[in-house]
């Protein structure tokens, strides 16, 4: 597998893991306050953005 393809596969795997973690968090803690849920979602979004930017920077 060439490096670019393996990078894409790795990035997709990370995105999938993050999706699963988000789903699990939603199922496990439906009793969060609105403010708490918003904070969790914002944190997950920031993390996802950082990984995405980091992955792009490595591949260039």
mmCIF file of C-alpha atoms in Angstrom:
data_model
loop_
_atom_site.group_PDB
_atom_site.id
_atom_site.type_symbol
_atom_site.label_atom_id
_atom_site.label_comp_id
_atom_site.label_asym_id
_atom_site.label_seq_id
_atom_site.Cartn_x
_atom_site.Cartn_y
_atom_site.Cartn_z
ATOM 1 C CA UNK A 1 0.000 0.000 0.000
ATOM 2 C CA UNK A 2 1.436 3.398 -0.915
ATOM 3 C CA UNK A 3 1.857 6.068 1.820
ATOM 4 C CA UNK A 4 -0.934 8.338 0.546
ATOM 5 C CA UNK A 5 -3.451 5.503 0.451
ATOM 6 C CA UNK A 6 -2.464 4.250 3.906
ATOM 7 C CA UNK A 7 -2.838 7.827 5.235
ATOM 8 C CA UNK A 8 -6.364 8.011 3.809
ATOM 9 C CA UNK A 9 -7.249 4.616 5.305
ATOM 10 C CA UNK A 10 -5.840 5.633 8.697
ATOM 11 C CA UNK A 11 -7.749 8.934 8.629
ATOM 12 C CA UNK A 12 -10.986 7.121 7.747
ATOM 13 C CA UNK A 13 -10.400 4.642 10.593
ATOM 14 C CA UNK A 14 -9.888 7.505 13.078
ATOM 15 C CA UNK A 15 -13.040 9.241 11.841
ATOM 16 C CA UNK A 16 -14.980 5.982 12.264
ATOM 17 C CA UNK A 17 -13.664 5.493 15.810
ATOM 18 C CA UNK A 18 -14.668 9.057 16.699
ATOM 19 C CA UNK A 19 -18.149 8.463 15.267
ATOM 20 C CA UNK A 20 -18.520 5.304 17.378
ATOM 21 C CA UNK A 21 -17.321 7.144 20.492
ATOM 22 C CA UNK A 22 -19.838 9.946 19.869
ATOM 23 C CA UNK A 23 -22.662 7.418 19.458
ATOM 24 C CA UNK A 24 -21.631 5.568 22.609
ATOM 25 C CA UNK A 25 -21.449 8.806 24.595
ATOM 26 C CA UNK A 26 -24.923 9.802 23.375
ATOM 27 C CA UNK A 27 -26.394 6.414 24.326
ATOM 28 C CA UNK A 28 -24.572 6.132 27.654
ATOM 29 C CA UNK A 29 -25.444 9.598 28.974
ATOM 30 C CA UNK A 30 -28.792 10.849 27.672
ATOM 31 C CA UNK A 31 -29.463 12.607 30.998
ATOM 32 C CA UNK A 32 -26.919 15.411 30.423
ATOM 33 C CA UNK A 33 -28.051 18.999 30.807
ATOM 34 C CA UNK A 34 -28.250 20.974 27.556
ATOM 35 C CA UNK A 35 -25.156 22.963 28.522
ATOM 36 C CA UNK A 36 -23.191 19.793 29.333
ATOM 37 C CA UNK A 37 -24.119 18.151 26.024
ATOM 38 C CA UNK A 38 -23.138 21.265 24.082
ATOM 39 C CA UNK A 39 -19.753 21.312 25.832
ATOM 40 C CA UNK A 40 -19.136 17.625 25.021
ATOM 41 C CA UNK A 41 -20.089 18.128 21.365
ATOM 42 C CA UNK A 42 -17.895 21.237 21.083
ATOM 43 C CA UNK A 43 -14.945 19.318 22.550
ATOM 44 C CA UNK A 44 -15.435 16.418 20.134
ATOM 45 C CA UNK A 45 -15.663 18.835 17.207
ATOM 46 C CA UNK A 46 -12.424 20.574 18.235
ATOM 47 C CA UNK A 47 -10.664 17.227 18.575
ATOM 48 C CA UNK A 48 -11.896 16.047 15.188
ATOM 49 C CA UNK A 49 -10.757 19.319 13.582
ATOM 50 C CA UNK A 50 -7.285 19.059 15.115
ATOM 51 C CA UNK A 51 -6.844 15.465 13.911
ATOM 52 C CA UNK A 52 -8.037 16.371 10.420
ATOM 53 C CA UNK A 53 -5.653 19.365 10.157
ATOM 54 C CA UNK A 54 -2.817 17.288 11.615
ATOM 55 C CA UNK A 55 -3.447 14.516 9.070
ATOM 56 C CA UNK A 56 -3.479 16.980 6.159
ATOM 57 C CA UNK A 57 -0.286 18.649 7.353
ATOM 58 C CA UNK A 58 1.496 15.271 7.543
ATOM 59 C CA UNK A 59 0.425 14.211 4.067
ATOM 60 C CA UNK A 60 1.615 17.378 2.268
#
